[in-house]
């Protein structure tokens, strides 16, 4: 999947399940951003409650800066964290100017970067919770 661009919306799905994998209904939490490359990313709404299938969605607005956005949610005794890598906006089209083979030896321009976390168009967060019975 391609990286979500800046100024985009990414749906994050929280999945709550017990140790046996059964959905936990009615689990509430609040998703927050703990790291971002600028200061314009936000989550709205950030509060959630899981539904009958044990899932809930929040929407991350990626903001205006490319880079890593780290989100977390304490939920019950567990906490989940996810990384969303935001890509560069599309650049201008190539103008076709620059060195060519008649201008002398050309060296290829290699651009690369390492991504930490998961490149997503939607990310899933999960936590497992053990319920004690009395």
mmCIF file of C-alpha atoms in Angstrom, residues 38-81:
data_model
loop_
_atom_site.group_PDB
_atom_site.id
_atom_site.type_symbol
_atom_site.label_atom_id
_atom_site.label_comp_id
_atom_site.label_asym_id
_atom_site.label_seq_id
_atom_site.Cartn_x
_atom_site.Cartn_y
_atom_site.Cartn_z
ATOM 1 C CA UNK A 38 4.816 18.857 12.922
ATOM 2 C CA UNK A 39 1.917 20.076 15.001
ATOM 3 C CA UNK A 40 -1.062 19.883 12.640
ATOM 4 C CA UNK A 41 -2.028 16.181 12.813
ATOM 5 C CA UNK A 42 -5.036 15.331 14.965
ATOM 6 C CA UNK A 43 -7.567 12.582 15.682
ATOM 7 C CA UNK A 44 -11.275 13.326 15.514
ATOM 8 C CA UNK A 45 -13.184 11.932 17.165
ATOM 9 C CA UNK A 46 -10.555 10.571 19.531
ATOM 10 C CA UNK A 47 -12.955 8.906 21.996
ATOM 11 C CA UNK A 48 -14.371 5.528 21.060
ATOM 12 C CA UNK A 49 -16.484 2.652 22.364
ATOM 13 C CA UNK A 50 -16.273 -0.794 20.785
ATOM 14 C CA UNK A 51 -19.396 -2.159 19.151
ATOM 15 C CA UNK A 52 -20.888 -5.663 18.901
ATOM 16 C CA UNK A 53 -17.907 -6.963 16.917
ATOM 17 C CA UNK A 54 -15.413 -5.509 19.418
ATOM 18 C CA UNK A 55 -14.203 -2.814 17.028
ATOM 19 C CA UNK A 56 -14.321 0.968 16.895
ATOM 20 C CA UNK A 57 -12.972 3.472 14.367
ATOM 21 C CA UNK A 58 -11.270 6.824 14.804
ATOM 22 C CA UNK A 59 -9.990 9.100 12.049
ATOM 23 C CA UNK A 60 -6.413 10.389 11.954
ATOM 24 C CA UNK A 61 -5.963 13.636 10.029
ATOM 25 C CA UNK A 62 -2.336 13.398 8.861
ATOM 26 C CA UNK A 63 -1.473 17.092 9.002
ATOM 27 C CA UNK A 64 0.829 19.060 6.713
ATOM 28 C CA UNK A 65 4.217 17.421 7.402
ATOM 29 C CA UNK A 66 5.450 14.064 6.048
ATOM 30 C CA UNK A 67 6.968 11.628 8.527
ATOM 31 C CA UNK A 68 6.071 9.299 11.367
ATOM 32 C CA UNK A 69 2.914 9.786 13.403
ATOM 33 C CA UNK A 70 2.702 7.553 16.485
ATOM 34 C CA UNK A 71 -0.690 7.035 18.107
ATOM 35 C CA UNK A 72 -1.616 5.254 21.309
ATOM 36 C CA UNK A 73 -4.675 4.331 23.275
ATOM 37 C CA UNK A 74 -4.831 3.123 26.847
ATOM 38 C CA UNK A 75 -7.865 0.892 27.084
ATOM 39 C CA UNK A 76 -8.631 -0.996 30.266
ATOM 40 C CA UNK A 77 -5.401 -2.433 31.654
ATOM 41 C CA UNK A 78 -3.814 -2.588 28.183
ATOM 42 C CA UNK A 79 -2.425 0.022 25.830
ATOM 43 C CA UNK A 80 -1.922 -0.178 22.099
ATOM 44 C CA UNK A 81 0.395 1.825 19.867
#
